[in-house]
């Protein structure tokens, strides 16, 4: 039996206002499903559907569903979760390389609306200075309502989008500082001490989250990397612990969640299982509840609430849209952004919800604003809920098409990887996660997992195959959780290496990724008979890895490049694999050039796709390589060695003993990349052409 409230004397056509939790939850799920599907048919972004339907069924329209405490709670949780994912998706490496871009956009996007709005509110609306300043802070900030759109089009790494994401640090922080100052001034506390308190609280939040959360998370991931649901629960604890800390410090919790996303950015690689779980739960549950909450705050009858409300609403909308457009144009002119990038940053920066609602409601409670301002800001939310996604959808689509056109028909961003696994292989999930990282976010080619069984006289082949297939099914489930297609195959062969090479031909693999257990193979040439035979029998690039820690906890990548390797016909592909790995993990590269000149390799690395931060150092002699790595690399670093096959250009006798030596270094994690042979034309696909 459900409970509902009939509203007497209401002008609502229905006035049911359901409150029964199960029924309300069922209606919410139906809204999350139907709302986006309906508006997409009308050519509008899907997230608008949830906001619009929320406004229609909410307490100020048809009153079908009551705006209960549960919806408010889940809406606030969704907002916090949204800001966390924004921090998590931010191209932190690109942000570090050009923080001035985020600062330029953030400061311009805040102060232009803030200054124009303050003087306009005082002159045109007759507001007193405190009310004018606070009203301007409302729309000088921005909420990334349209973030799911740029994520769907996979343009979150674009330089302009990164500037907007980083800019929110400046816009929302400044807006919340204005709020703290104005409320302090109302109480007569506008003093130097107030400013110092706000600054100190922000410093505590950033320092505590940035310096404590990553090492704790890294240790947790190292100990519980095989239990993905524990990893997800740990992330949930981290999000809301950071948000709670911000709240204790009298800072908006959304800022704490955003900083937590930044702090964990490098530990949760794109395309991995954990990232997929985070995005799935957010997009399917938490973020839609936030959008529903925003929709139910909207009062569709607000336009009937007198001329004062319409006047304030018109002022706020015109000034906000006009100044945000001017800020986007000004920043684009300075930074050289094209029309599509300018459209994306304009669309993203016009979204209003989080800080705008928080500041407005606090202003009403403090007596700075009246009901007319509240209604006007709610109307602003409705306008921006339509305008921001609409503009962003079209600009992001153009931006994605421009990127795809630039890649050309011979795109090499989705490798087809063959991953042979031994029946007794250790740390298989780490190898699979490495394959996901190498593929990146948007790959459609499968990871082909293979186990080759040698005939055993003491066991029937059928029983051997059945046992292996059961293990491979579990591996395939991991791929399903990461939304990466995994094709599992079991092959019976007298020679394991031949089975691997034959399978690579059949699935048309363009990379072979193999794991190596150093303890079992010292007596067999470089790696042991199987891996060495594969290297002898295929011309494909072969990656041999030994992972002593989860790939997502890697802090820095050291790349060993021997002199002469740059003349190998597969060199550029090997460099691309290395840079792709660093880009997916969001970590810097240190390139150690053995017996060569750094300026030469710095130029060659720059020719290869993927933009990552890289430093180059010369190692004058081979006997200095291991001491250099031992002194520089920590236990959470990864060493990658570009290693031509024996007899190829760039081969050195020291490379034969390098894997065994690397296994003894503190990282205990390394990958040797043996480049593709005999296809120089294929290698040119990885070069960028301006």
XYZ file of C-alpha atoms in Angstrom:
690
model
C 0.000 0.000 0.000
C 1.426 3.375 -0.963
C 1.042 6.773 0.601
C 0.273 9.963 -1.251
C -0.846 13.467 -0.499
C -3.826 15.160 -2.160
C -3.267 18.893 -2.386
C -6.487 20.806 -1.768
C -7.109 24.074 -3.506
C -4.212 23.624 -5.865
C -4.108 24.773 -9.457
C -2.164 21.658 -10.394
C -3.992 19.429 -12.869
C -3.155 16.322 -10.848
C -1.833 17.233 -7.390
C -1.053 13.688 -6.206
C 2.441 14.307 -4.767
C 3.478 10.692 -4.261
C 5.812 10.021 -1.345
C 5.889 6.211 -1.101
C 9.612 5.355 -1.489
C 9.356 2.318 -3.743
C 6.895 3.958 -6.122
C 8.880 7.201 -6.223
C 12.037 5.200 -6.970
C 10.255 3.335 -9.788
C 9.089 6.641 -11.294
C 12.629 8.030 -11.046
C 14.027 5.025 -12.900
C 11.363 5.459 -15.592
C 12.334 9.135 -15.921
C 16.030 8.202 -16.279
C 15.091 5.767 -19.046
C 12.356 7.601 -20.935
C 13.443 11.231 -20.527
C 16.679 11.004 -22.539
C 15.115 8.726 -25.170
C 12.239 11.167 -25.783
C 14.279 14.358 -26.069
C 16.893 12.670 -28.246
C 14.135 12.058 -30.789
C 13.513 15.806 -30.708
C 17.171 16.492 -31.419
C 18.061 17.585 -27.871
C 20.783 16.192 -25.567
C 19.587 13.342 -23.370
C 20.375 14.989 -20.040
C 17.871 17.753 -20.798
C 15.098 15.153 -20.753
C 15.650 14.290 -17.094
C 15.660 17.961 -16.059
C 12.528 18.801 -18.063
C 10.582 15.755 -16.937
C 11.677 16.435 -13.366
C 10.229 19.941 -13.627
C 6.963 18.604 -15.087
C 6.337 15.939 -12.442
C 7.713 18.051 -9.594
C 5.885 19.934 -6.828
C 5.568 23.175 -8.828
C 3.882 21.645 -11.887
C 1.821 18.434 -12.023
C 2.766 17.472 -8.452
C 3.017 13.792 -9.341
C 6.075 13.244 -7.160
C 6.951 15.017 -3.936
C 10.415 16.564 -3.738
C 11.286 14.372 -0.777
C 14.324 14.386 1.442
C 15.470 11.190 -0.277
C 15.541 12.876 -3.705
C 17.319 15.890 -2.221
C 19.897 13.592 -0.611
C 20.499 11.564 -3.776
C 20.618 14.769 -5.815
C 23.340 16.199 -3.601
C 25.197 12.882 -3.721
C 24.910 12.919 -7.512
C 26.305 16.439 -7.674
C 29.268 15.458 -5.502
C 29.812 12.335 -7.623
C 29.637 14.426 -10.814
C 32.340 16.804 -9.615
C 34.497 13.839 -8.594
C 34.272 12.312 -12.087
C 35.154 15.691 -13.583
C 38.351 15.752 -11.540
C 39.000 12.122 -12.415
C 38.596 12.704 -16.175
C 40.721 15.857 -16.215
C 43.846 15.586 -18.351
C 46.051 16.292 -15.356
C 49.272 15.934 -17.309
C 48.069 18.482 -19.840
C 46.863 20.706 -17.006
C 50.301 20.545 -15.373
C 51.986 21.382 -18.648
C 49.770 24.432 -19.211
C 48.100 25.538 -15.941
C 48.046 29.035 -17.354
C 45.322 27.941 -19.807
C 42.974 26.930 -16.991
C 43.882 30.034 -15.003
C 43.273 32.305 -17.995
C 39.882 30.804 -18.743
C 38.797 30.491 -15.110
C 39.711 34.049 -14.150
C 38.285 35.544 -17.348
C 35.087 33.491 -17.128
C 34.590 34.593 -13.516
C 35.625 38.239 -13.392
C 33.988 39.366 -16.647
C 30.459 38.276 -15.558
C 31.213 39.290 -11.971
C 32.239 42.858 -12.768
C 29.549 43.485 -15.401
C 26.911 41.832 -13.221
C 27.805 43.792 -10.092
C 27.580 47.218 -11.719
C 24.548 46.184 -13.795
C 22.622 44.945 -10.753
C 23.334 48.156 -8.859
C 22.452 50.470 -11.760
C 19.619 48.623 -13.544
C 18.034 46.687 -10.673
C 18.804 49.062 -7.824
C 20.449 46.368 -5.676
C 22.644 47.339 -2.752
C 26.351 46.498 -3.144
C 26.303 43.265 -1.099
C 23.290 41.862 -2.968
C 24.759 42.907 -6.331
C 28.105 41.257 -5.556
C 26.471 38.032 -4.391
C 24.075 37.870 -7.358
C 27.011 38.284 -9.739
C 28.878 35.473 -7.989
C 25.867 33.230 -8.644
C 26.255 33.259 -12.425
C 30.000 33.978 -12.579
C 30.567 30.363 -11.492
C 29.577 27.412 -13.643
C 28.497 23.798 -13.222
C 29.436 21.227 -15.858
C 25.886 20.189 -16.675
C 26.976 19.209 -20.168
C 29.982 17.176 -19.028
C 28.364 13.825 -20.008
C 28.192 15.127 -23.581
C 31.910 15.854 -23.983
C 32.643 12.549 -22.261
C 30.409 10.694 -24.721
C 32.138 12.323 -27.703
C 35.540 11.541 -26.151
C 36.857 15.110 -26.334
C 37.683 15.468 -22.624
C 41.412 15.540 -23.451
C 41.062 18.492 -25.819
C 43.098 21.522 -24.744
C 40.069 23.837 -24.602
C 37.953 21.339 -22.659
C 40.807 20.787 -20.226
C 40.971 24.544 -19.701
C 37.269 24.618 -18.794
C 37.632 21.679 -16.412
C 40.600 23.303 -14.730
C 38.882 26.672 -14.815
C 36.156 25.443 -12.492
C 38.804 25.417 -9.767
C 38.999 29.184 -10.127
C 35.356 30.085 -10.855
C 33.685 28.053 -8.129
C 36.389 28.697 -5.555
C 36.155 32.463 -6.147
C 32.350 32.335 -6.052
C 32.379 30.483 -2.745
C 34.950 32.904 -1.347
C 32.621 35.782 -2.307
C 29.792 33.966 -0.520
C 31.877 33.589 2.635
C 32.912 37.240 2.528
C 29.364 38.564 1.955
C 27.813 36.445 4.701
C 30.622 37.526 6.995
C 29.959 41.164 6.136
C 26.257 40.750 7.013
C 27.257 39.609 10.487
C 29.662 42.516 10.771
C 32.714 40.290 10.454
C 34.254 41.642 7.250
C 37.794 41.664 8.539
C 41.227 40.541 7.528
C 40.715 37.557 9.828
C 37.767 36.398 7.717
C 39.877 36.370 4.547
C 42.690 34.553 6.334
C 40.249 31.918 7.639
C 38.843 31.200 4.186
C 42.330 30.929 2.699
C 43.518 28.659 5.516
C 40.539 26.318 5.117
C 41.144 26.011 1.380
C 44.815 25.274 2.023
C 43.927 22.551 4.524
C 41.456 20.953 2.096
C 43.883 20.860 -0.817
C 46.865 19.763 1.263
C 45.033 17.013 3.158
C 43.378 15.584 0.059
C 46.312 15.942 -2.303
C 49.061 14.620 -0.022
C 47.204 11.979 2.027
C 44.733 10.384 -0.376
C 47.153 9.199 -3.139
C 49.576 7.233 -0.905
C 46.699 5.647 1.049
C 44.954 4.716 -2.203
C 48.136 3.349 -3.759
C 48.733 1.073 -0.789
C 45.117 -0.105 -0.840
C 45.222 -0.888 -4.563
C 48.455 -2.822 -4.149
C 46.927 -5.037 -1.445
C 43.398 -5.429 -2.824
C 43.859 -5.146 -6.591
C 42.142 -8.499 -7.196
C 38.863 -7.443 -5.499
C 37.384 -4.810 -7.807
C 34.261 -4.187 -5.724
C 36.486 -3.372 -2.728
C 38.309 -0.892 -4.945
C 35.020 0.768 -5.891
C 33.867 0.963 -2.274
C 37.204 2.480 -1.334
C 36.695 5.142 -4.001
C 33.237 5.923 -2.604
C 34.734 6.361 0.855
C 37.422 8.660 -0.566
C 34.899 10.836 -2.436
C 32.649 11.499 0.500
C 35.455 11.746 3.039
C 36.940 14.591 0.986
C 33.510 16.191 0.559
C 32.875 15.875 4.300
C 36.231 17.461 5.099
C 35.286 20.413 2.888
C 31.971 20.727 4.693
C 33.669 20.666 8.098
C 35.913 23.468 6.853
C 32.785 25.409 5.787
C 33.594 24.953 2.104
C 31.160 23.558 -0.436
C 31.519 19.732 -0.474
C 31.573 19.738 -4.285
C 34.998 21.343 -4.137
C 36.254 18.542 -1.877
C 34.951 15.920 -4.310
C 36.605 17.692 -7.246
C 39.960 17.797 -5.447
C 39.577 14.086 -4.596
C 39.102 13.357 -8.296
C 42.282 15.259 -9.088
C 44.196 13.431 -6.377
C 43.121 10.000 -7.656
C 43.421 10.937 -11.324
C 46.628 9.016 -11.984
C 45.631 5.944 -9.968
C 42.526 5.155 -12.021
C 43.588 4.781 -15.678
C 41.194 5.322 -18.540
C 39.776 2.142 -20.032
C 40.325 0.050 -16.886
C 37.763 -1.972 -14.977
C 37.587 0.418 -12.024
C 37.088 3.472 -14.237
C 34.285 1.716 -16.070
C 32.541 0.868 -12.796
C 32.813 4.473 -11.632
C 31.406 5.843 -14.893
C 28.642 3.240 -15.076
C 27.324 3.856 -11.553
C 27.545 7.618 -12.019
C 25.873 7.799 -15.429
C 23.156 5.274 -14.615
C 22.263 6.321 -11.072
C 23.888 9.171 -9.148
C 24.147 11.838 -11.859
C 20.572 11.281 -13.133
C 19.313 11.801 -9.579
C 21.174 15.114 -9.493
C 19.508 16.147 -12.765
C 16.103 15.075 -11.435
C 16.721 17.099 -8.268
C 17.576 20.184 -10.358
C 14.461 19.680 -12.469
C 12.209 19.466 -9.425
C 13.646 22.752 -8.121
C 12.473 24.463 -11.297
C 9.094 26.191 -11.047
C 7.578 26.327 -14.561
C 5.062 28.948 -13.357
C 7.830 31.334 -12.315
C 7.184 33.554 -15.339
C 3.775 34.356 -13.869
C 5.245 35.541 -10.579
C 5.202 39.233 -11.354
C 7.251 41.673 -13.420
C 10.015 41.874 -10.799
C 10.926 38.241 -11.232
C 10.895 38.526 -15.030
C 13.081 41.629 -14.886
C 15.680 40.001 -12.638
C 15.577 36.759 -14.643
C 16.045 38.593 -17.936
C 18.973 40.552 -16.513
C 20.659 37.447 -15.089
C 20.195 35.372 -18.266
C 21.322 38.114 -20.678
C 24.349 39.165 -18.627
C 25.403 35.559 -17.908
C 25.095 34.350 -21.524
C 26.606 37.526 -22.975
C 29.611 37.688 -20.654
C 30.283 33.942 -20.849
C 30.233 34.226 -24.655
C 32.571 37.217 -24.479
C 34.915 35.316 -22.138
C 34.938 32.310 -24.499
C 35.695 34.570 -27.473
C 38.430 36.465 -25.643
C 40.169 33.339 -24.348
C 39.864 31.624 -27.745
C 41.428 34.618 -29.475
C 44.350 34.649 -27.049
C 44.878 30.860 -27.074
C 44.177 30.270 -30.765
C 41.193 27.949 -30.258
C 39.118 27.158 -33.336
C 35.363 27.724 -33.672
C 34.437 24.256 -32.381
C 36.647 24.625 -29.311
C 35.194 28.067 -28.667
C 31.685 26.620 -28.884
C 32.508 23.823 -26.442
C 33.966 26.109 -23.776
C 31.045 28.528 -24.181
C 28.519 25.703 -23.855
C 30.232 24.145 -20.839
C 30.675 27.452 -19.003
C 27.008 28.479 -19.315
C 25.788 25.548 -17.228
C 24.445 26.598 -13.821
C 23.337 24.462 -10.894
C 25.810 23.616 -8.156
C 27.407 26.804 -6.873
C 24.530 28.924 -8.222
C 21.935 27.080 -6.161
C 24.121 26.934 -3.067
C 24.933 30.651 -3.154
C 21.344 31.679 -3.897
C 19.815 29.602 -1.123
C 22.384 30.842 1.399
C 21.703 34.406 0.246
C 17.967 33.939 0.799
C 18.527 32.466 4.250
C 20.829 35.345 5.147
C 18.293 37.927 4.003
C 20.420 39.270 1.142
C 17.987 37.989 -1.510
C 14.221 37.881 -1.638
C 11.901 35.371 -3.248
C 12.062 37.186 -6.585
C 15.798 36.558 -6.871
C 15.313 32.908 -5.948
C 12.650 32.483 -8.639
C 14.803 34.315 -11.171
C 17.783 32.049 -10.474
C 15.561 28.971 -10.773
C 14.484 30.230 -14.186
C 18.172 30.702 -15.007
C 18.716 27.033 -14.170
C 15.972 26.019 -16.578
C 17.377 28.174 -19.368
C 20.931 26.939 -18.890
C 19.734 23.327 -18.595
C 18.518 23.746 -22.176
C 21.118 26.134 -23.602
C 24.315 24.609 -22.191
C 23.759 21.028 -23.455
C 22.346 22.281 -26.763
C 25.423 24.391 -27.539
C 27.860 21.806 -26.176
C 26.272 18.927 -28.105
C 26.744 20.615 -31.452
C 30.217 21.995 -30.799
C 31.499 18.718 -29.262
C 30.175 16.764 -32.243
C 32.054 19.038 -34.650
C 35.165 18.759 -32.502
C 34.967 14.952 -32.497
C 34.523 14.872 -36.274
C 37.516 17.165 -36.740
C 39.618 14.846 -34.570
C 38.534 11.765 -36.512
C 39.210 13.504 -39.820
C 42.674 14.380 -38.588
C 43.383 10.772 -37.732
C 42.610 9.596 -41.235
C 41.531 6.182 -42.437
C 44.635 4.484 -41.144
C 43.915 5.211 -37.495
C 46.200 3.202 -35.220
C 44.580 4.128 -31.929
C 42.850 0.777 -31.385
C 45.413 -2.058 -31.297
C 44.316 -5.651 -31.733
C 46.200 -7.340 -28.883
C 46.935 -11.046 -28.448
C 47.511 -11.963 -24.804
C 48.832 -15.513 -24.342
C 48.376 -16.767 -20.775
C 50.008 -19.797 -19.269
C 47.768 -22.293 -17.503
C 49.869 -21.562 -14.425
C 50.458 -17.865 -15.099
C 50.669 -15.572 -12.106
C 49.014 -12.172 -11.873
C 46.882 -12.701 -14.975
C 44.562 -9.830 -14.079
C 47.490 -7.409 -14.017
C 48.412 -8.438 -17.554
C 44.818 -7.965 -18.648
C 44.654 -4.514 -17.040
C 47.878 -3.645 -18.886
C 46.198 -4.664 -22.140
C 43.223 -2.401 -21.314
C 45.565 0.518 -20.638
C 47.375 -0.051 -23.939
C 44.048 -0.016 -25.766
C 42.848 3.177 -24.114
C 39.266 4.349 -23.673
C 37.401 3.838 -26.906
C 38.773 0.720 -28.512
C 36.434 -1.718 -30.229
C 38.948 -4.377 -31.247
C 38.983 -7.227 -28.730
C 41.775 -8.372 -26.474
C 42.393 -11.908 -27.675
C 43.250 -14.068 -24.663
C 44.884 -17.364 -25.573
C 46.020 -20.438 -23.691
C 47.980 -23.077 -25.596
C 47.875 -26.554 -24.050
C 50.557 -29.129 -24.671
C 49.403 -32.717 -24.815
C 49.843 -34.577 -21.551
C 49.932 -38.373 -21.660
C 48.529 -38.563 -18.141
C 45.479 -36.396 -18.840
C 42.843 -36.409 -21.559
C 42.922 -33.337 -23.877
C 39.184 -32.819 -23.249
C 39.780 -32.490 -19.512
C 42.696 -30.102 -20.053
C 40.639 -27.878 -22.335
C 37.677 -27.854 -19.940
C 39.853 -26.760 -17.019
C 41.481 -23.966 -19.027
C 38.176 -22.707 -20.439
C 36.816 -22.260 -16.943
C 39.740 -19.997 -16.110
C 39.365 -18.062 -19.369
C 35.686 -17.433 -18.664
C 36.683 -15.629 -15.488
C 39.173 -13.554 -17.486
C 36.436 -12.685 -20.005
C 34.224 -11.462 -17.147
C 36.898 -8.941 -16.204
C 36.819 -7.615 -19.758
C 33.043 -7.359 -19.584
C 33.295 -5.282 -16.408
C 35.675 -2.903 -18.197
C 33.478 -2.855 -21.333
C 36.439 -4.086 -23.353
C 35.633 -7.032 -25.623
C 37.638 -10.133 -24.716
C 37.823 -13.114 -27.047
C 39.076 -16.249 -25.290
C 40.579 -19.215 -27.146
C 42.055 -22.526 -26.086
C 44.423 -24.268 -28.488
C 46.052 -27.693 -28.240
C 49.525 -27.883 -29.776
C 52.759 -29.795 -29.375
C 54.646 -26.492 -29.489
C 53.317 -23.569 -27.451
C 55.227 -20.894 -29.378
C 53.902 -22.163 -32.705
C 50.369 -22.072 -31.313
C 50.805 -18.455 -30.230
C 52.211 -17.329 -33.569
C 49.511 -19.163 -35.524
C 46.790 -17.615 -33.379
C 48.245 -14.129 -33.932
C 47.916 -14.669 -37.669
C 44.360 -15.976 -37.415
C 43.027 -13.111 -35.267
C 45.069 -10.533 -37.233
C 46.737 -9.235 -34.084
C 49.077 -6.276 -34.393
C 50.624 -6.646 -30.929
C 51.517 -9.630 -28.756
C 51.640 -9.053 -25.007
C 53.320 -11.739 -22.891
C 54.078 -12.094 -19.192
C 57.443 -13.270 -17.895
C 58.285 -14.957 -14.606
C 61.985 -14.301 -14.185
C 62.440 -17.020 -11.581
C 61.700 -19.804 -14.080
C 63.648 -18.706 -17.086
C 67.234 -17.738 -16.339
C 68.590 -20.907 -17.885
C 66.844 -20.404 -21.217
C 68.538 -17.725 -23.299
C 66.931 -14.295 -22.631
C 63.397 -15.052 -21.439
C 63.040 -18.788 -21.765
C 62.286 -21.085 -24.631
C 58.642 -20.082 -25.321
C 59.028 -16.290 -25.425
C 62.301 -16.508 -27.325
C 60.730 -18.823 -29.886
C 57.828 -16.405 -30.355
C 60.311 -13.588 -30.937
C 62.077 -15.716 -33.543
C 58.887 -16.782 -35.342
C 56.913 -13.555 -35.657
C 57.649 -10.102 -37.032
C 54.900 -8.488 -34.939
C 55.818 -6.189 -32.039
C 56.094 -8.290 -28.887
C 55.744 -6.775 -25.429
C 57.252 -8.861 -22.627
C 56.194 -7.659 -19.194
C 56.879 -8.412 -15.585
C 54.565 -6.445 -13.295
C 55.548 -6.308 -9.655
C 52.743 -3.849 -8.831
C 49.292 -2.984 -10.261
C 49.724 -0.936 -13.419
C 47.438 1.846 -12.145
C 49.728 2.638 -9.187
C 52.638 3.551 -11.493
C 54.045 7.004 -10.781
C 56.679 7.469 -13.486
C 57.812 5.787 -16.678
C 61.511 5.309 -17.448
C 62.199 4.505 -21.102
C 65.509 2.926 -22.105
C 66.458 3.608 -25.741
C 69.744 2.183 -27.072
C 71.678 4.064 -29.719
C 70.722 2.857 -33.187
C 67.185 1.816 -32.231
C 65.882 4.904 -34.033
C 66.972 3.331 -37.337
C 64.822 0.229 -36.724
C 61.810 -0.052 -39.038
C 59.455 -0.440 -36.053
C 60.860 2.334 -33.889
C 57.980 4.828 -34.203
C 55.383 2.216 -33.343
C 57.384 1.289 -30.230
C 57.548 4.947 -29.239
C 53.796 5.279 -29.778
C 53.141 2.282 -27.520
C 55.300 3.880 -24.834
C 53.614 7.277 -25.112
C 50.172 5.669 -25.224
C 50.955 3.860 -21.995
C 52.076 7.089 -20.301
C 49.088 9.052 -21.613
C 46.584 6.451 -20.398
C 48.189 6.400 -16.951
C 48.645 10.174 -16.855
C 52.298 9.935 -15.856
C 55.493 11.621 -17.090
C 58.248 9.951 -19.110
C 61.982 10.046 -18.528
C 63.842 8.798 -21.616
C 67.323 7.427 -20.982
C 69.332 7.459 -24.212
C 72.188 4.971 -23.969
C 75.335 6.047 -25.826
C 73.357 8.576 -27.873
C 72.414 12.268 -27.993
C 69.201 13.452 -26.357
C 68.373 16.174 -28.902
C 68.087 13.574 -31.655
C 65.620 11.376 -29.759
C 63.723 14.350 -28.384
C 62.939 15.371 -31.942
C 61.958 11.816 -32.977
C 59.675 11.321 -29.963
C 58.000 14.613 -30.814
C 57.070 13.293 -34.260
C 54.937 10.504 -32.778
C 51.269 10.882 -31.828
C 50.187 11.247 -28.168
C 51.170 14.327 -26.210
C 52.926 13.471 -22.945
C 55.447 15.217 -20.730
C 58.922 13.813 -21.414
C 62.437 14.540 -20.202
C 65.541 13.204 -21.941
C 68.844 12.224 -20.335
C 72.049 10.801 -21.757
C 73.582 7.636 -20.331
C 77.136 7.683 -21.710
C 77.887 3.953 -21.297
C 75.960 0.727 -20.758
C 77.589 0.117 -17.412
C 75.983 3.366 -16.154
C 72.410 2.351 -17.075
C 71.596 0.089 -14.114
C 73.117 2.434 -11.485
C 71.110 5.286 -13.006
C 67.849 3.320 -12.859
C 68.608 2.046 -9.370
C 69.132 5.567 -8.059
C 66.193 7.146 -9.902
C 63.389 4.558 -10.051
C 61.177 3.766 -7.059
C 59.108 0.654 -6.345
C 56.020 2.237 -7.964
C 57.739 3.128 -11.248
C 57.749 1.234 -14.527
C 60.735 0.690 -16.822
C 60.178 0.263 -20.561
C 63.068 -0.828 -22.750
C 62.879 -0.590 -26.534
C 64.759 -3.756 -27.421
C 65.382 -4.744 -31.061
C 65.654 -8.488 -31.671
C 69.101 -10.039 -31.799
C 70.717 -9.192 -35.128
C 68.359 -6.267 -35.862
C 69.480 -2.664 -36.189
C 69.916 -1.251 -32.692
C 70.737 -4.601 -31.058
C 73.498 -4.571 -28.430
C 74.848 -7.578 -26.573
C 74.032 -5.852 -23.267
C 70.316 -6.170 -24.104
C 70.509 -9.963 -23.642
C 71.127 -9.630 -19.911
C 68.988 -6.522 -19.404
C 65.668 -8.266 -18.469
C 67.330 -10.342 -15.733
C 69.039 -7.222 -14.404
C 65.805 -5.200 -14.480
C 64.031 -7.873 -12.456
C 66.430 -7.170 -9.592
C 65.799 -3.407 -9.485
C 63.428 -1.823 -6.918
C 60.497 -1.373 -9.325
C 60.409 -5.089 -10.204
C 58.140 -3.931 -13.015
C 59.270 -3.551 -16.585
C 58.232 -4.055 -20.192
C 60.556 -4.807 -23.078
C 59.161 -3.746 -26.443
C 60.571 -5.719 -29.364
C 59.650 -3.638 -32.440
C 57.895 -4.806 -35.584
C 60.184 -6.129 -38.290
C 60.189 -5.509 -42.038
C 57.276 -3.038 -42.418
C 58.689 0.507 -42.659
C 55.504 1.783 -44.355
C 53.412 0.565 -41.422
C 55.640 2.471 -39.009
C 54.848 5.804 -40.691
C 51.218 5.543 -39.537
C 52.337 6.638 -36.100
C 53.834 9.926 -37.235
C 51.956 13.191 -36.945
C 51.814 15.436 -39.990
C 51.069 19.116 -39.548
